[in-house]
Amino acid sequence: MKEKIKVGYIGLGGRGLNVLQENFIKMEDVEIKYLCDVLESRMQLAVELFEKDGLPIPITTTCSDDIMNDPEVDAVVIMTGWNTHIDLAKKSMLAGKYTAIEVGCAYDLQECFDLIDIYEQTKSPLMMLENCCYGRNEMMALRLVKEGIFGEIVHCRGGYRHYLPSEDLFPERAYNHYRAHEYVNRNCEQYPTHELGPICKCLNINRGNRLMKLTSTASKSRALKDYVTRYLPEDSEFQNVEFKQGDIVNTIITCANGETILLTLDTTLPIPYYSRDFTVRGTKGCFEEDRFTVFLEGQTEDFLLYPGMKADEVFNKKQEKDFALYDHPLWAEYVKTEMRGGHGGFDWLVCRAFVESVKRGIETPIDAYDTVTLMAIAPLSEMSIQKGGMPVSIPDFTRGKWIRREPPLQTKYSLDEIVTDPDTPI
Amino acid sequence: MKEKIKVGYIGLGGRGLNVLQENFIKMEDVEIKYLCDVLESRMQLAVELFEKDGLPIPITTTCSDDIMNDPEVDAVVIMTGWNTHIDLAKKSMLAGKYTAIEVGCAYDLQECFDLIDIYEQTKSPLMMLENCCYGRNEMMALRLVKEGIFGEIVHCRGGYRHYLPSEDLFPERAYNHYRAHEYVNRNCEQYPTHELGPICKCLNINRGNRLMKLTSTASKSRALKDYVTRYLPEDSEFQNVEFKQGDIVNTIITCANGETILLTLDTTLPIPYYSRDFTVRGTKGCFEEDRFTVFLEGQTEDFLLYPGMKADEVFNKKQEKDFALYDHPLWAEYVKTEMRGGHGGFDWLVCRAFVESVKRGIETPIDAYDTVTLMAIAPLSEMSIQKGGMPVSIPDFTRGKWIRREPPLQTKYSLDEIVTDPDTPI
């Protein structure tokens, strides 16, 4: 077990800089040996963070090979845009590094197979840093599923329902953002991982269950053109552009064990953002993020006390009661200590999960198979939409191993089993 | 214009008796000339209602032909189970009667074509009494759509999310109910009309737009077998029965004008019932029954005041504010008068809409094309599920007339235009 690990950190855009500042830079068992970005100016911003905290200044480089070629580097954290994750991840795994990538999908199935080929050849762990897998609601639901409180799980649902045009969709609105170009050129479920990551863990995907097929249907594309016309400068590169991305994309996945999963991409029509609609439905109860968090069969009193719908005190009271009863041990411990990092503390947990695996030299709780399963949704939904909603088979990236894969060595960050381990600090 | 109409009323089960008692029997411009049911005992219960109110006692008959053959009868109201709607509707239309049917789907597409053939041959109006088309929320949304407040409509959503096993699914729980047998034998979107009816009106279906295709996916079926084992008597006919109906069915419809519609059947897994998730999404705003009723682009203040989620006072305050601003004129008038009938008053409105059309001798606001469009969803979703989620074409029951159909003569009950008419009492 390593006391301290050396990390090469690639990608210092908005998200990359934030995750560095809020998480990795604060970890005493992590040494950021390298900072890498194509822009010197972004590396300078990062260096200033280390100077401010009086920390040793990492080596800065615009060439990721410097990191891959350094045998001292234990792990590579890839925080670049979606469009460069895969090539960097391949290099990193081929160099034998633990590899973490920020969320995002592949463009093509072959990229997913390539990652699996390299993983099976090198055994270099690959982990998508899917922070919502460590959300408090998501982990509470996971605990209730594992303990059988919901009965047999039959259906799950989630949606990325976040109105982006006024936030970080267009470069005019956010630092050098590439996302708008994805919306110009593609029409698919581009961003499913925040819902599907936690859902896959509730359904034991790649360990006794798998995603079998999906159908995907996109609405017409109207909102972005309308927004650009009304709100972006006349000289914006997006004026008079036709966006291919439908405003709403619904995708339905069927699993090997008969469960269905509904995913919704909902990012261009005006709507308040306050949930990912995370929903787990079983024969004895359910979790619904939006309405009543936990609901158990026959639980009328709760339902009368709290009609089950959010709204400040009422909902928070219900949620606090549920946390008191059903909080996942990791979160129960976490809230007793200082919550850290961004996004209500779950960025910190997913980064710690990765670091703990590197220190122990064990598999990551979200592994290479889980990662490519999530990454494959975009190209698969694109195929289904292109074919007018035809069902598309989801490849078995485990090549049959899903039927009887043993869970890896477990830590308190495990998403397969509930492990309590007071000796590992959060 | 008729002062008073003569009605033959068929079907006196739970729903039929209720709609009679709460609505038609209270209408001074309606004479119930016939009561018809296969069971004398049910007709007796109905007769007692007339006796109690000192009203003339209708003729009772177990043979619907007595009604069809009476030239004095203006209209036939069919409140029997789904499984007998269509044969009775055919008879009634062939007899030249205005025909109303309770909600429910067809079993087979041919039944829908038969109804249209008979309609086009006889011109006898056929109206599904889809009460949710006259719900206050639904009509408020319809008004906002018609006035363009939501911009261009891109997507709609709704679900019948009503946990039935402990209510009226099993005969053990409800009067002689046939519904459980539908769940034993079929696997499809069996009950879409409460959401799809109002959505079709928001999207001008069959008048400039139409439903083009759908994909339907069912989860495994677990909840009913589990419920029967745990809660029904050991001698129940449903013990050891395999139910074909999947617990959750998601159906995605694509419209000729590019809108998508998501429908969810959610009736067997434990969940509180308080909404049909009626949702209309446009480029400038949306309606969401569950979360914030009306939300308009840039409306941050509202969002802060009322996080947009139901919960007694908070949500009701928001909803009252929205009603004050956007109430449909029919409802604005209705709430000033006494609200009548069941289901928060909208049973009354849909029955009045039918009666007004009969009195005036004009087309019904939900017409034969609208009715069969709704009825066709069950067999179409069944086909898609049978084919593993393949897209299925939705027939154009108007045979091209949808492209340029003129709206019928409008009344205040119209769902195509907003008509105010103080001279017609509610």
Short mmCIF file of N, CA and C in Angstrom, two decimals, chain A residues 278-353:
data_model
loop_
_atom_site.label_atom_id
_atom_site.label_comp_id
_atom_site.label_asym_id
_atom_site.label_seq_id
_atom_site.Cartn_x
_atom_site.Cartn_y
_atom_site.Cartn_z
N PHE A 278 -33.39 10.96 -10.65
CA PHE A 278 -32.89 9.62 -10.33
C PHE A 278 -33.99 8.79 -9.68
N THR A 279 -34.35 7.68 -10.30
CA THR A 279 -35.50 6.88 -9.89
C THR A 279 -35.19 5.39 -9.96
N VAL A 280 -35.51 4.69 -8.89
CA VAL A 280 -35.33 3.23 -8.82
C VAL A 280 -36.64 2.63 -8.35
N ARG A 281 -37.22 1.73 -9.14
CA ARG A 281 -38.53 1.18 -8.82
C ARG A 281 -38.45 -0.32 -8.57
N GLY A 282 -38.96 -0.73 -7.42
CA GLY A 282 -38.96 -2.15 -7.09
C GLY A 282 -40.35 -2.63 -6.72
N THR A 283 -40.47 -3.92 -6.48
CA THR A 283 -41.78 -4.51 -6.17
C THR A 283 -42.27 -4.12 -4.78
N LYS A 284 -41.39 -3.60 -3.93
CA LYS A 284 -41.80 -3.25 -2.57
C LYS A 284 -41.58 -1.78 -2.23
N GLY A 285 -41.06 -1.01 -3.15
CA GLY A 285 -40.84 0.40 -2.87
C GLY A 285 -39.98 1.04 -3.93
N CYS A 286 -39.72 2.31 -3.75
CA CYS A 286 -38.96 3.01 -4.77
C CYS A 286 -38.24 4.23 -4.21
N PHE A 287 -37.29 4.71 -4.99
CA PHE A 287 -36.65 5.99 -4.73
C PHE A 287 -36.99 6.91 -5.89
N GLU A 288 -37.48 8.11 -5.55
CA GLU A 288 -37.68 9.14 -6.58
C GLU A 288 -37.08 10.45 -6.10
N GLU A 289 -36.05 10.87 -6.79
CA GLU A 289 -35.31 12.08 -6.38
C GLU A 289 -36.22 13.30 -6.33
N ASP A 290 -37.14 13.39 -7.29
CA ASP A 290 -37.94 14.61 -7.41
C ASP A 290 -39.09 14.71 -6.43
N ARG A 291 -39.62 13.56 -6.02
CA ARG A 291 -40.93 13.63 -5.39
C ARG A 291 -40.95 13.26 -3.93
N PHE A 292 -40.41 12.09 -3.56
CA PHE A 292 -40.53 11.72 -2.13
C PHE A 292 -39.32 10.95 -1.66
N THR A 293 -38.22 11.07 -2.35
CA THR A 293 -37.03 10.27 -2.09
C THR A 293 -37.45 8.81 -1.86
N VAL A 294 -37.51 8.35 -0.62
CA VAL A 294 -37.83 6.93 -0.40
C VAL A 294 -39.33 6.76 -0.20
N PHE A 295 -39.92 5.81 -0.92
CA PHE A 295 -41.31 5.44 -0.65
C PHE A 295 -41.38 3.92 -0.56
N LEU A 296 -41.92 3.42 0.55
CA LEU A 296 -42.06 1.98 0.74
C LEU A 296 -43.52 1.60 0.73
N GLU A 297 -43.81 0.43 0.19
CA GLU A 297 -45.16 -0.13 0.11
C GLU A 297 -45.92 0.10 1.42
N GLY A 298 -47.14 0.61 1.31
CA GLY A 298 -47.99 0.78 2.49
C GLY A 298 -47.64 1.97 3.36
N GLN A 299 -46.65 2.74 2.93
CA GLN A 299 -46.16 3.86 3.75
C GLN A 299 -47.06 5.07 3.58
N THR A 300 -48.31 4.93 4.05
CA THR A 300 -49.26 6.02 3.80
C THR A 300 -48.99 7.21 4.71
N GLU A 301 -48.58 6.92 5.93
CA GLU A 301 -48.38 8.01 6.89
C GLU A 301 -47.36 9.01 6.34
N ASP A 302 -46.23 8.49 5.95
CA ASP A 302 -45.21 9.34 5.35
C ASP A 302 -45.80 10.18 4.22
N PHE A 303 -46.59 9.46 3.42
CA PHE A 303 -47.13 10.11 2.23
C PHE A 303 -48.06 11.25 2.63
N LEU A 304 -48.81 11.04 3.72
CA LEU A 304 -49.71 12.09 4.17
C LEU A 304 -48.93 13.23 4.81
N LEU A 305 -47.95 12.87 5.60
CA LEU A 305 -47.15 13.90 6.26
C LEU A 305 -46.45 14.77 5.22
N TYR A 306 -45.84 14.09 4.26
CA TYR A 306 -45.08 14.79 3.22
C TYR A 306 -45.62 14.33 1.89
N PRO A 307 -46.45 15.12 1.24
CA PRO A 307 -47.08 14.63 0.00
C PRO A 307 -46.06 14.10 -0.98
N GLY A 308 -44.81 14.14 -0.57
CA GLY A 308 -43.84 13.43 -1.38
C GLY A 308 -43.23 14.31 -2.43
N MET A 309 -43.50 15.58 -2.39
CA MET A 309 -42.94 16.43 -3.41
C MET A 309 -42.08 17.50 -2.78
N LYS A 310 -40.94 17.73 -3.39
CA LYS A 310 -40.01 18.72 -2.90
C LYS A 310 -40.69 20.06 -2.67
N ALA A 311 -40.09 20.84 -1.88
CA ALA A 311 -40.45 22.24 -1.67
C ALA A 311 -39.90 22.63 -0.32
N ASP A 312 -38.66 23.06 -0.34
CA ASP A 312 -38.00 23.52 0.88
C ASP A 312 -38.30 22.62 2.07
N GLU A 313 -38.86 23.22 3.12
CA GLU A 313 -38.96 22.51 4.41
C GLU A 313 -39.59 21.14 4.25
N VAL A 314 -40.72 21.09 3.58
CA VAL A 314 -41.47 19.83 3.54
C VAL A 314 -40.60 18.72 2.98
N PHE A 315 -40.05 18.98 1.80
CA PHE A 315 -39.25 17.93 1.18
C PHE A 315 -37.97 17.67 1.98
N ASN A 316 -37.33 18.75 2.41
CA ASN A 316 -36.08 18.56 3.13
C ASN A 316 -36.29 17.76 4.41
N LYS A 317 -37.43 18.00 5.04
CA LYS A 317 -37.76 17.25 6.25
C LYS A 317 -37.86 15.76 5.93
N LYS A 318 -38.57 15.47 4.84
CA LYS A 318 -38.70 14.08 4.42
C LYS A 318 -37.33 13.51 4.10
N GLN A 319 -36.52 14.28 3.38
CA GLN A 319 -35.21 13.78 2.95
C GLN A 319 -34.31 13.54 4.18
N GLU A 320 -34.35 14.48 5.12
CA GLU A 320 -33.53 14.31 6.32
C GLU A 320 -33.94 13.05 7.09
N LYS A 321 -35.24 12.81 7.13
CA LYS A 321 -35.73 11.62 7.81
C LYS A 321 -35.22 10.36 7.11
N ASP A 322 -35.24 10.40 5.77
CA ASP A 322 -34.75 9.24 5.01
C ASP A 322 -33.25 9.06 5.20
N PHE A 323 -32.52 10.17 5.18
CA PHE A 323 -31.07 10.04 5.42
C PHE A 323 -30.81 9.44 6.79
N ALA A 324 -31.58 9.89 7.78
CA ALA A 324 -31.38 9.39 9.14
C ALA A 324 -31.61 7.87 9.19
N LEU A 325 -32.55 7.39 8.40
CA LEU A 325 -32.88 5.96 8.42
C LEU A 325 -31.99 5.13 7.51
N TYR A 326 -31.67 5.69 6.33
CA TYR A 326 -31.12 4.85 5.26
C TYR A 326 -29.80 5.34 4.67
N ASP A 327 -29.20 6.37 5.25
CA ASP A 327 -27.96 6.91 4.69
C ASP A 327 -26.95 5.79 4.44
N HIS A 328 -26.25 5.84 3.34
CA HIS A 328 -25.17 4.90 3.08
C HIS A 328 -24.05 5.16 4.09
N PRO A 329 -23.44 4.09 4.61
CA PRO A 329 -22.41 4.28 5.64
C PRO A 329 -21.33 5.29 5.25
N LEU A 330 -20.94 5.29 3.97
CA LEU A 330 -19.91 6.24 3.53
C LEU A 330 -20.37 7.67 3.75
N TRP A 331 -21.63 7.92 3.44
CA TRP A 331 -22.17 9.28 3.61
C TRP A 331 -22.42 9.60 5.07
N ALA A 332 -22.88 8.60 5.81
CA ALA A 332 -23.10 8.83 7.25
C ALA A 332 -21.80 9.31 7.89
N GLU A 333 -20.69 8.67 7.49
CA GLU A 333 -19.39 9.07 8.03
C GLU A 333 -18.97 10.44 7.47
N TYR A 334 -19.22 10.61 6.19
CA TYR A 334 -18.78 11.83 5.48
C TYR A 334 -19.41 13.08 6.08
N VAL A 335 -20.71 13.02 6.37
CA VAL A 335 -21.38 14.23 6.88
C VAL A 335 -20.92 14.54 8.31
N LYS A 336 -20.40 13.51 9.02
CA LYS A 336 -19.86 13.78 10.35
C LYS A 336 -18.53 14.54 10.23
N THR A 337 -17.78 14.30 9.16
CA THR A 337 -16.53 15.04 8.94
C THR A 337 -16.85 16.25 8.07
N GLU A 338 -15.82 16.94 7.66
CA GLU A 338 -16.02 18.13 6.82
C GLU A 338 -16.31 17.70 5.38
N MET A 339 -17.42 18.16 4.79
CA MET A 339 -17.69 17.87 3.38
C MET A 339 -16.77 18.73 2.53
N ARG A 340 -16.19 18.11 1.52
CA ARG A 340 -15.20 18.82 0.71
C ARG A 340 -15.54 18.75 -0.77
N GLY A 341 -14.83 19.57 -1.52
CA GLY A 341 -14.94 19.49 -2.96
C GLY A 341 -16.25 20.07 -3.47
N GLY A 342 -16.42 19.97 -4.76
CA GLY A 342 -17.56 20.61 -5.41
C GLY A 342 -18.77 19.70 -5.46
N HIS A 343 -19.84 20.21 -6.04
CA HIS A 343 -21.05 19.42 -6.29
C HIS A 343 -21.54 18.71 -5.03
N GLY A 344 -21.69 19.47 -3.94
CA GLY A 344 -22.25 18.88 -2.72
C GLY A 344 -21.41 17.74 -2.18
N GLY A 345 -20.14 17.76 -2.49
CA GLY A 345 -19.24 16.81 -1.84
C GLY A 345 -19.01 15.52 -2.58
N PHE A 346 -19.68 15.27 -3.68
CA PHE A 346 -19.46 13.96 -4.28
C PHE A 346 -18.34 13.91 -5.30
N ASP A 347 -17.88 15.09 -5.77
CA ASP A 347 -16.63 15.09 -6.53
C ASP A 347 -15.49 14.52 -5.67
N TRP A 348 -15.48 14.98 -4.41
CA TRP A 348 -14.42 14.53 -3.50
C TRP A 348 -14.44 13.02 -3.36
N LEU A 349 -15.61 12.45 -3.17
CA LEU A 349 -15.70 11.01 -2.93
C LEU A 349 -15.23 10.20 -4.14
N VAL A 350 -15.62 10.64 -5.33
CA VAL A 350 -15.22 9.85 -6.52
C VAL A 350 -13.71 9.96 -6.73
N CYS A 351 -13.15 11.13 -6.44
CA CYS A 351 -11.69 11.27 -6.57
C CYS A 351 -10.98 10.43 -5.52
N ARG A 352 -11.54 10.40 -4.29
CA ARG A 352 -10.93 9.57 -3.23
C ARG A 352 -11.02 8.08 -3.61
N ALA A 353 -12.14 7.69 -4.21
CA ALA A 353 -12.31 6.28 -4.61
C ALA A 353 -11.19 5.88 -5.57
#
